[in-house]
Structures are given as C-alpha cells and as structure tokens.
PDB file of C-alpha atoms in Angstrom:
ATOM      1  CA  MET O  12     -15.713 -32.487  18.542  1.00 63.00           C
ATOM      2  CA  PRO O  13     -13.808 -33.077  21.788  1.00 64.00           C
ATOM      3  CA  ASN O  14     -14.334 -36.399  23.510  1.00 68.00           C
ATOM      4  CA  VAL O  15     -15.346 -36.624  27.156  1.00 78.00           C
ATOM      5  CA  ILE O  16     -15.244 -40.382  27.828  1.00 92.00           C
ATOM      6  CA  ALA O  17     -12.223 -41.714  29.720  1.00 95.00           C
ATOM      7  CA  PRO O  18     -10.969 -45.221  30.586  1.00 96.00           C
ATOM      8  CA  GLU O  19     -12.303 -44.767  34.136  1.00 97.00           C
ATOM      9  CA  LEU O  20     -15.816 -45.334  32.771  1.00 97.00           C
ATOM     10  CA  PHE O  21     -14.839 -48.848  31.663  1.00 97.00           C
ATOM     11  CA  ARG O  22     -13.002 -49.529  34.931  1.00 98.00           C
ATOM     12  CA  PHE O  23     -16.116 -48.636  36.891  1.00 98.00           C
ATOM     13  CA  LEU O  24     -18.347 -50.862  34.765  1.00 98.00           C
ATOM     14  CA  ARG O  25     -15.946 -53.795  35.130  1.00 98.00           C
ATOM     15  CA  GLU O  26     -15.906 -53.398  38.894  1.00 98.00           C
ATOM     16  CA  LEU O  27     -19.700 -53.092  38.937  1.00 98.00           C
ATOM     17  CA  ARG O  28     -19.903 -56.361  36.993  1.00 97.00           C
ATOM     18  CA  ALA O  29     -17.876 -58.023  39.760  1.00 97.00           C
ATOM     19  CA  ASN O  30     -19.775 -56.291  42.599  1.00 98.00           C
ATOM     20  CA  ASN O  31     -23.332 -56.001  41.357  1.00 97.00           C
ATOM     21  CA  ASN O  32     -25.019 -55.318  44.658  1.00 97.00           C
ATOM     22  CA  ARG O  33     -26.612 -52.338  46.367  1.00 97.00           C
ATOM     23  CA  GLU O  34     -24.028 -52.035  49.109  1.00 97.00           C
ATOM     24  CA  TRP O  35     -21.093 -51.711  46.716  1.00 98.00           C
ATOM     25  CA  PHE O  36     -22.982 -49.321  44.477  1.00 98.00           C
ATOM     26  CA  ALA O  37     -23.980 -47.102  47.402  1.00 98.00           C
ATOM     27  CA  ASP O  38     -20.343 -46.880  48.489  1.00 98.00           C
ATOM     28  CA  ASN O  39     -19.288 -46.017  44.931  1.00 98.00           C
ATOM     29  CA  LYS O  40     -22.173 -43.789  43.869  1.00 97.00           C
ATOM     30  CA  PRO O  41     -20.089 -40.577  43.825  1.00 97.00           C
ATOM     31  CA  ARG O  42     -17.606 -42.355  41.581  1.00 97.00           C
ATOM     32  CA  PHE O  43     -20.450 -43.523  39.331  1.00 97.00           C
ATOM     33  CA  ARG O  44     -21.607 -39.947  38.955  1.00 96.00           C
ATOM     34  CA  GLU O  45     -18.135 -38.627  38.109  1.00 96.00           C
ATOM     35  CA  ALA O  46     -16.891 -41.500  35.938  1.00 96.00           C
ATOM     36  CA  VAL O  47     -20.074 -42.543  34.141  1.00 97.00           C
ATOM     37  CA  GLN O  48     -23.091 -40.249  34.471  1.00 96.00           C
ATOM     38  CA  LEU O  49     -21.493 -36.850  33.945  1.00 96.00           C
ATOM     39  CA  PRO O  50     -19.227 -37.912  31.049  1.00 96.00           C
ATOM     40  CA  MET O  51     -22.226 -39.465  29.297  1.00 96.00           C
ATOM     41  CA  ILE O  52     -24.274 -36.303  29.852  1.00 96.00           C
ATOM     42  CA  ASP O  53     -21.378 -34.316  28.363  1.00 96.00           C
ATOM     43  CA  PHE O  54     -21.317 -36.708  25.413  1.00 96.00           C
ATOM     44  CA  ILE O  55     -25.061 -36.235  24.880  1.00 96.00           C
ATOM     45  CA  GLU O  56     -24.542 -32.482  24.951  1.00 96.00           C
ATOM     46  CA  THR O  57     -21.722 -32.849  22.418  1.00 95.00           C
ATOM     47  CA  MET O  58     -24.085 -34.630  20.032  1.00 95.00           C
ATOM     48  CA  ALA O  59     -26.830 -31.993  20.309  1.00 96.00           C
ATOM     49  CA  PRO O  60     -25.531 -29.556  17.632  1.00 95.00           C
ATOM     50  CA  TRP O  61     -25.211 -32.300  15.004  1.00 96.00           C
ATOM     51  CA  LEU O  62     -28.709 -33.563  15.709  1.00 95.00           C
ATOM     52  CA  ALA O  63     -30.166 -30.053  15.654  1.00 94.00           C
ATOM     53  CA  LYS O  64     -28.660 -29.464  12.221  1.00 94.00           C
ATOM     54  CA  ASN O  65     -29.110 -32.867  10.583  1.00 95.00           C
ATOM     55  CA  ALA O  66     -32.022 -34.589  12.369  1.00 94.00           C
ATOM     56  CA  PRO O  67     -33.897 -31.817  14.193  1.00 93.00           C
ATOM     57  CA  ALA O  68     -36.766 -33.951  15.492  1.00 92.00           C
ATOM     58  CA  PHE O  69     -34.362 -36.228  17.384  1.00 94.00           C
ATOM     59  CA  VAL O  70     -33.668 -35.086  20.915  1.00 92.00           C
ATOM     60  CA  ALA O  71     -30.413 -34.835  22.867  1.00 95.00           C
ATOM     61  CA  ASP O  72     -31.867 -34.517  26.368  1.00 95.00           C
ATOM     62  CA  THR O  73     -29.202 -33.920  29.021  1.00 95.00           C
ATOM     63  CA  ARG O  74     -31.374 -34.535  32.084  1.00 94.00           C
ATOM     64  CA  LEU O  75     -29.901 -37.083  34.488  1.00 91.00           C
ATOM     65  CA  ASN O  76     -33.326 -38.721  34.865  1.00 88.00           C
ATOM     66  CA  GLY O  77     -35.862 -39.076  32.070  1.00 89.00           C
ATOM     67  CA  GLY O  78     -33.548 -37.791  29.342  1.00 93.00           C
ATOM     68  CA  SER O  79     -31.437 -39.437  26.652  1.00 95.00           C
ATOM     69  CA  LEU O  80     -29.335 -41.356  29.178  1.00 96.00           C
ATOM     70  CA  PHE O  81     -30.722 -44.750  30.134  1.00 95.00           C
ATOM     71  CA  ARG O  82     -31.022 -45.556  33.839  1.00 94.00           C
ATOM     72  CA  ILE O  83     -28.373 -47.789  35.390  1.00 96.00           C
ATOM     73  CA  TYR O  84     -31.052 -49.604  37.407  1.00 95.00           C
ATOM     74  CA  ARG O  85     -32.354 -52.865  35.983  1.00 92.00           C
ATOM     75  CA  ASP O  86     -36.035 -53.754  35.921  1.00 89.00           C
ATOM     76  CA  THR O  87     -35.937 -57.102  37.712  1.00 88.00           C
ATOM     77  CA  ARG O  88     -39.674 -57.592  38.139  1.00 89.00           C
ATOM     78  CA  PHE O  89     -40.011 -60.221  35.413  1.00 86.00           C
ATOM     79  CA  SER O  90     -36.415 -61.455  35.220  1.00 87.00           C
ATOM     80  CA  ALA O  91     -34.755 -64.448  36.812  1.00 88.00           C
ATOM     81  CA  ASP O  92     -31.601 -62.312  37.045  1.00 88.00           C
ATOM     82  CA  LYS O  93     -32.083 -60.155  40.134  1.00 92.00           C
ATOM     83  CA  THR O  94     -28.814 -58.213  39.948  1.00 95.00           C
ATOM     84  CA  PRO O  95     -29.891 -54.617  40.465  1.00 96.00           C
ATOM     85  CA  TYR O  96     -27.658 -52.730  38.025  1.00 96.00           C
ATOM     86  CA  LYS O  97     -26.860 -52.752  34.339  1.00 96.00           C
ATOM     87  CA  THR O  98     -23.185 -53.226  33.538  1.00 96.00           C
ATOM     88  CA  ASN O  99     -23.411 -51.057  30.450  1.00 97.00           C
ATOM     89  CA  VAL O 100     -24.330 -47.466  29.822  1.00 97.00           C
ATOM     90  CA  GLY O 101     -26.422 -46.296  26.900  1.00 95.00           C
ATOM     91  CA  CYS O 102     -28.094 -43.243  25.468  1.00 96.00           C
ATOM     92  CA  HIS O 103     -30.963 -43.012  23.014  1.00 94.00           C
ATOM     93  CA  PHE O 104     -31.646 -39.954  20.900  1.00 95.00           C
ATOM     94  CA  ARG O 105     -35.304 -40.597  20.149  1.00 91.00           C
ATOM     95  CA  HIS O 106     -37.807 -38.761  17.994  1.00 91.00           C
ATOM     96  CA  ARG O 107     -39.669 -36.055  19.900  1.00 87.00           C
ATOM     97  CA  ALA O 108     -42.916 -37.959  19.330  1.00 83.00           C
ATOM     98  CA  GLY O 109     -41.629 -41.186  20.854  1.00 76.00           C
ATOM     99  CA  LYS O 110     -42.411 -42.031  24.460  1.00 69.00           C
ATOM    100  CA  ASP O 111     -39.826 -44.774  24.891  1.00 62.00           C
ATOM    101  CA  ALA O 112     -37.121 -46.817  23.171  1.00 60.00           C
ATOM    102  CA  HIS O 113     -39.659 -48.286  20.722  1.00 68.00           C
ATOM    103  CA  ALA O 114     -39.673 -45.058  18.712  1.00 78.00           C
ATOM    104  CA  PRO O 115     -37.180 -44.502  15.877  1.00 90.00           C
ATOM    105  CA  GLY O 116     -33.918 -43.153  17.160  1.00 94.00           C
ATOM    106  CA  TYR O 117     -30.157 -43.130  17.361  1.00 96.00           C
ATOM    107  CA  TYR O 118     -28.472 -45.249  20.013  1.00 95.00           C
ATOM    108  CA  VAL O 119     -25.045 -45.539  21.687  1.00 97.00           C
ATOM    109  CA  HIS O 120     -24.191 -48.582  23.849  1.00 96.00           C
ATOM    110  CA  ILE O 121     -20.989 -48.700  25.876  1.00 97.00           C
ATOM    111  CA  ALA O 122     -19.829 -51.667  27.958  1.00 97.00           C
ATOM    112  CA  PRO O 123     -16.538 -53.451  28.599  1.00 95.00           C
ATOM    113  CA  ASP O 124     -15.752 -55.440  25.439  1.00 89.00           C
ATOM    114  CA  GLU O 125     -19.029 -54.340  23.798  1.00 94.00           C
ATOM    115  CA  VAL O 126     -19.390 -50.952  22.152  1.00 95.00           C
ATOM    116  CA  PHE O 127     -21.781 -50.174  19.323  1.00 94.00           C
ATOM    117  CA  PHE O 128     -23.707 -47.226  18.007  1.00 93.00           C
ATOM    118  CA  GLY O 129     -26.286 -46.792  15.296  1.00 93.00           C
ATOM    119  CA  GLY O 130     -30.052 -46.693  15.333  1.00 94.00           C
ATOM    120  CA  GLY O 131     -33.380 -47.616  13.836  1.00 95.00           C
ATOM    121  CA  ILE O 132     -36.345 -49.017  15.701  1.00 94.00           C
ATOM    122  CA  TRP O 133     -36.208 -51.772  18.316  1.00 90.00           C
ATOM    123  CA  ALA O 134     -39.094 -54.163  19.058  1.00 91.00           C
ATOM    124  CA  PRO O 135     -41.882 -51.660  18.381  1.00 92.00           C
ATOM    125  CA  PRO O 136     -45.553 -52.483  18.960  1.00 92.00           C
ATOM    126  CA  THR O 137     -47.102 -54.306  16.007  1.00 94.00           C
ATOM    127  CA  PRO O 138     -49.165 -51.320  14.746  1.00 93.00           C
ATOM    128  CA  VAL O 139     -45.993 -49.220  14.591  1.00 93.00           C
ATOM    129  CA  LEU O 140     -43.963 -51.939  12.888  1.00 96.00           C
ATOM    130  CA  ASN O 141     -46.751 -52.583  10.387  1.00 97.00           C
ATOM    131  CA  ARG O 142     -46.688 -48.959   9.293  1.00 96.00           C
ATOM    132  CA  ILE O 143     -43.038 -49.416   8.327  1.00 97.00           C
ATOM    133  CA  ARG O 144     -43.786 -52.770   6.695  1.00 97.00           C
ATOM    134  CA  ASP O 145     -46.531 -51.119   4.640  1.00 98.00           C
ATOM    135  CA  ALA O 146     -44.066 -48.498   3.410  1.00 97.00           C
ATOM    136  CA  ILE O 147     -41.578 -51.211   2.433  1.00 98.00           C
ATOM    137  CA  VAL O 148     -44.265 -53.088   0.508  1.00 97.00           C
ATOM    138  CA  GLU O 149     -45.333 -49.888  -1.235  1.00 97.00           C
ATOM    139  CA  ASP O 150     -41.818 -48.797  -2.235  1.00 97.00           C
ATOM    140  CA  PRO O 151     -39.364 -51.711  -2.082  1.00 97.00           C
ATOM    141  CA  GLY O 152     -37.003 -50.007  -4.516  1.00 97.00           C
ATOM    142  CA  HIS O 153     -36.456 -47.093  -2.167  1.00 97.00           C
ATOM    143  CA  TRP O 154     -35.967 -49.411   0.822  1.00 97.00           C
ATOM    144  CA  GLN O 155     -33.409 -51.509  -1.053  1.00 97.00           C
ATOM    145  CA  ALA O 156     -31.612 -48.440  -2.415  1.00 97.00           C
ATOM    146  CA  ILE O 157     -31.090 -47.139   1.125  1.00 97.00           C
ATOM    147  CA  GLN O 158     -29.339 -50.365   2.057  1.00 95.00           C
ATOM    148  CA  ARG O 159     -27.085 -50.187  -1.010  1.00 95.00           C
ATOM    149  CA  THR O 160     -25.723 -46.698  -0.375  1.00 95.00           C
ATOM    150  CA  PRO O 161     -21.930 -46.741   0.134  1.00 94.00           C
ATOM    151  CA  ALA O 162     -22.097 -45.093   3.568  1.00 93.00           C
ATOM    152  CA  PHE O 163     -24.727 -47.547   4.785  1.00 93.00           C
ATOM    153  CA  VAL O 164     -22.631 -50.510   3.681  1.00 93.00           C
ATOM    154  CA  GLU O 165     -19.149 -49.231   4.543  1.00 93.00           C
ATOM    155  CA  VAL O 166     -19.858 -47.423   7.804  1.00 92.00           C
ATOM    156  CA  LEU O 167     -22.696 -49.521   9.212  1.00 92.00           C
ATOM    157  CA  GLY O 168     -22.322 -52.877   7.490  1.00 91.00           C
ATOM    158  CA  GLY O 169     -26.012 -53.273   6.688  1.00 90.00           C
ATOM    159  CA  LEU O 170     -29.027 -54.177   8.810  1.00 92.00           C
ATOM    160  CA  SER O 171     -28.115 -55.994  12.008  1.00 90.00           C
ATOM    161  CA  ALA O 172     -29.314 -59.486  12.794  1.00 84.00           C
ATOM    162  CA  ALA O 173     -32.538 -59.354  14.776  1.00 83.00           C
ATOM    163  CA  GLU O 174     -35.306 -61.649  15.896  1.00 92.00           C
ATOM    164  CA  SER O 175     -37.567 -62.500  12.964  1.00 95.00           C
ATOM    165  CA  LEU O 176     -40.851 -64.258  12.343  1.00 95.00           C
ATOM    166  CA  LYS O 177     -40.586 -67.735  10.831  1.00 94.00           C
ATOM    167  CA  ARG O 178     -43.330 -66.913   8.341  1.00 94.00           C
ATOM    168  CA  PRO O 179     -44.393 -63.669   6.652  1.00 94.00           C
ATOM    169  CA  PRO O 180     -46.395 -61.398   8.958  1.00 95.00           C
ATOM    170  CA  ARG O 181     -50.136 -61.837   8.596  1.00 94.00           C
ATOM    171  CA  GLY O 182     -51.497 -59.905   5.653  1.00 94.00           C
ATOM    172  CA  TYR O 183     -48.162 -59.490   3.865  1.00 96.00           C
ATOM    173  CA  PRO O 184     -47.093 -61.236   0.640  1.00 93.00           C
ATOM    174  CA  ASP O 185     -44.839 -64.275   0.893  1.00 93.00           C
ATOM    175  CA  ASP O 186     -43.127 -63.442  -2.424  1.00 95.00           C
ATOM    176  CA  HIS O 187     -42.167 -59.839  -1.737  1.00 96.00           C
ATOM    177  CA  PRO O 188     -38.565 -58.894  -2.695  1.00 96.00           C
ATOM    178  CA  CYS O 189     -37.996 -57.548   0.836  1.00 97.00           C
ATOM    179  CA  LEU O 190     -39.600 -60.537   2.568  1.00 96.00           C
ATOM    180  CA  GLU O 191     -36.763 -61.102   5.038  1.00 96.00           C
ATOM    181  CA  ASP O 192     -36.979 -57.505   6.211  1.00 96.00           C
ATOM    182  CA  LEU O 193     -40.771 -57.728   6.495  1.00 97.00           C
ATOM    183  CA  LYS O 194     -40.289 -60.656   8.863  1.00 97.00           C
ATOM    184  CA  ARG O 195     -38.008 -58.703  11.198  1.00 96.00           C
ATOM    185  CA  LYS O 196     -39.354 -57.658  14.593  1.00 95.00           C
ATOM    186  CA  SER O 197     -36.767 -54.859  14.800  1.00 95.00           C
ATOM    187  CA  LEU O 198     -35.077 -52.802  12.094  1.00 96.00           C
ATOM    188  CA  TYR O 199     -31.765 -51.330  13.168  1.00 94.00           C
ATOM    189  CA  VAL O 200     -28.078 -51.049  12.312  1.00 94.00           C
ATOM    190  CA  ALA O 201     -25.017 -50.736  14.536  1.00 92.00           C
ATOM    191  CA  ALA O 202     -21.303 -50.139  14.064  1.00 91.00           C
ATOM    192  CA  SER O 203     -18.952 -51.861  16.536  1.00 92.00           C
ATOM    193  CA  TRP O 204     -16.090 -50.050  18.210  1.00 93.00           C
ATOM    194  CA  THR O 205     -13.383 -50.715  20.807  1.00 94.00           C
ATOM    195  CA  GLU O 206     -12.785 -49.242  24.243  1.00 95.00           C
ATOM    196  CA  GLU O 207      -9.663 -47.474  23.013  1.00 95.00           C
ATOM    197  CA  GLN O 208     -11.596 -45.916  20.157  1.00 94.00           C
ATOM    198  CA  VAL O 209     -14.329 -44.738  22.521  1.00 95.00           C
ATOM    199  CA  CYS O 210     -11.744 -42.870  24.587  1.00 95.00           C
ATOM    200  CA  ALA O 211     -10.059 -41.334  21.532  1.00 94.00           C
ATOM    201  CA  ALA O 212     -10.527 -37.699  20.626  1.00 92.00           C
ATOM    202  CA  ASP O 213     -12.396 -38.497  17.413  1.00 93.00           C
ATOM    203  CA  PHE O 214     -15.068 -40.765  18.940  1.00 94.00           C
ATOM    204  CA  PRO O 215     -17.904 -38.199  18.641  1.00 94.00           C
ATOM    205  CA  ASP O 216     -16.934 -37.666  15.002  1.00 94.00           C
ATOM    206  CA  ARG O 217     -17.133 -41.397  14.325  1.00 94.00           C
ATOM    207  CA  VAL O 218     -20.554 -41.541  15.974  1.00 95.00           C
ATOM    208  CA  THR O 219     -21.849 -38.664  13.866  1.00 95.00           C
ATOM    209  CA  GLU O 220     -20.431 -40.364  10.756  1.00 96.00           C
ATOM    210  CA  ALA O 221     -22.518 -43.433  11.580  1.00 95.00           C
ATOM    211  CA  PHE O 222     -25.544 -41.305  12.419  1.00 96.00           C
ATOM    212  CA  ALA O 223     -25.218 -39.507   9.082  1.00 96.00           C
ATOM    213  CA  ALA O 224     -25.149 -42.845   7.251  1.00 96.00           C
ATOM    214  CA  LEU O 225     -28.393 -43.698   9.075  1.00 96.00           C
ATOM    215  CA  VAL O 226     -30.291 -40.594   7.981  1.00 96.00           C
ATOM    216  CA  PRO O 227     -31.958 -42.177   4.885  1.00 96.00           C
ATOM    217  CA  LEU O 228     -33.139 -45.208   6.893  1.00 96.00           C
ATOM    218  CA  LEU O 229     -34.530 -43.137   9.745  1.00 96.00           C
ATOM    219  CA  GLU O 230     -36.144 -40.688   7.348  1.00 95.00           C
ATOM    220  CA  PHE O 231     -37.870 -43.620   5.634  1.00 96.00           C
ATOM    221  CA  MET O 232     -39.227 -44.771   9.017  1.00 95.00           C
ATOM    222  CA  VAL O 233     -40.234 -41.264  10.066  1.00 94.00           C
ATOM    223  CA  ASN O 234     -42.199 -40.799   6.835  1.00 93.00           C
ATOM    224  CA  ALA O 235     -43.795 -44.233   7.166  1.00 95.00           C
ATOM    225  CA  LEU O 236     -45.014 -43.358  10.656  1.00 92.00           C
ATOM    226  CA  GLY O 237     -46.487 -40.023   9.632  1.00 90.00           C
ATOM    227  CA  LEU O 238     -43.922 -38.067  11.622  1.00 89.00           C
ATOM    228  CA  ASP O 239     -42.023 -34.949  10.663  1.00 87.00           C
ATOM    229  CA  TRP O 240     -38.257 -34.919  10.159  1.00 85.00           C
ATOM    230  CA  GLU O 241     -37.934 -31.465  11.679  1.00 78.00           C
ATOM    231  CA  ARG O 242     -40.615 -31.373  14.361  1.00 60.00           C
ATOM    232  CA  SER O 243     -43.165 -33.753  15.816  1.00 45.00           C
ATOM    233  CA  ARG O 244     -46.809 -34.103  14.914  1.00 44.00           C
ATOM    234  CA  ASP O 245     -49.234 -36.163  17.002  1.00 40.00           C
ATOM    235  CA  PRO O 246     -48.446 -39.672  15.682  1.00 44.00           C
ATOM    236  CA  ILE O 247     -49.595 -43.165  16.467  1.00 42.00           C
ATOM    237  CA  PHE O 248     -47.112 -43.599  19.325  1.00 42.00           C
ATOM    238  CA  ALA O 249     -49.319 -41.990  21.918  1.00 40.00           C
ATOM    239  CA  ALA O 250     -51.905 -44.716  21.422  1.00 36.00           C
ATOM    240  CA  THR O 251     -49.635 -47.697  20.853  1.00 36.00           C
ATOM    241  CA  ALA O 252     -46.433 -47.309  22.809  1.00 34.00           C
ATOM    242  CA  PRO O 253     -46.181 -47.653  26.574  1.00 32.00           C
ATOM    243  CA  GLY O 254     -44.823 -44.827  28.673  1.00 33.00           C
ATOM    244  CA  GLY O 255     -41.082 -44.476  29.118  1.00 32.00           C
TER     245      GLY O 255
END
C-alpha cells in the first residue's frame, strides 16, 4: 500500500498547538485541508480494501464530515480548556451498527510525539459493556486465549491500560479469572509508532498488521453484542448509545 501522509501534517499540528485560536486557523484553513484533511481521507481510502476483505462490517467512510475522520473542532461546552481545536488527527473505522466512537472499531491517532493505532471499544454505555462482560464470564478461556496469541502479544503488546472500577462491577463474581478485565471501563489495544514511521511507505501495511492482530478481539466483542462480522443487524446500540 502506498502511504499518503507527509511531514507537513506534523508541522501543521505543531503550529496549531502554538496558535490554537480561530484567527490563525482561519488564515491557515486551506493549508489544513491540503496537509491534514485530504491526506487523512486518502489514508482512509487506502484502508478500505483491507477492511472490506477482512472485517466487512467495519466502515472506511471517506466523507469530510460525518465519516471515519474525526472533526478537528473540540467540544468545549463542558471543558475548562476552551481552545477551539484538537492538536491531533484521528480516524475511527467503526462497525456499521455503531452510531459513535463507543461502538467496537479500529482507530488511528496521529499527533506530534504521539502516534498509536489499534482498536477495541472505548468507554461504552454500561449495557453495551455488560454484554461483553457477560461473554467473558461465559467463556473466559476464549477471552484469555485471544490475549495469548503471538500476534496480539508481539504486535499490540496486550490490552492497554484503561480506567477501571475499584471493585468488581455489580452482579459479577469477585473471584473470576478475568476479574481485572471485567473491571475495565474500556477494552482496547494500541501499538505506538513514530512520526518518521508514519511518513514511511510501509505505514499502511503496519496499520493493517495491527488491525489483523485485533481481529479475534473485535470478533469476540461483535459476537457478544449480537452483531454480524460481515454486515450489521439491528443491535443494542440504537437504544443505548448517543448519536455521533
């Protein structure tokens, strides 16, 4: 796969970090489109064939707004930090049934000095998370075997640290062999990368290698949530997840 991300993307994000205001962004919006938006849309398009073949229910949506690419604008309504723009760029290849980032999916995060890609499920509503917890309780051997596969360990390094409950979730056993995972509020993995590696020709191949290592974990979640690996059914997300 050819890469489409150039060092200019990182230069723009560094300058945005130093000039995070509407006036500067307005003056540099054409540059943002050329250096950040369009290369990321091209990257999303590059990932589409792999997803279609290996994880068909996960969408590579190349729309500039409402697609796989996250908006650059921050939601400052409930934040003490009122800077208007994110200083990173990210894309989320979510399951067709998911309405927002709380659905299972693959994720790529790119920022100066912080690049990672992987996937799973991030801070889902409790009913969604409990469906996955129930599947872990029912088949802990399968859940543990996924985390012991060589690709999962060598490519992804295991489940990432995430916010956890101090005690077992209500209704779940406190002596379960997967207790620490049952306590997690998010279940995801991520491989770290460098800016130079992002701009290298083989970056899309490295991302798909990580995504391939994630297939067993995501398939476990998809099955737990009553979804289909190849196409969407009408799952619990419509009733439990907020709109995107």
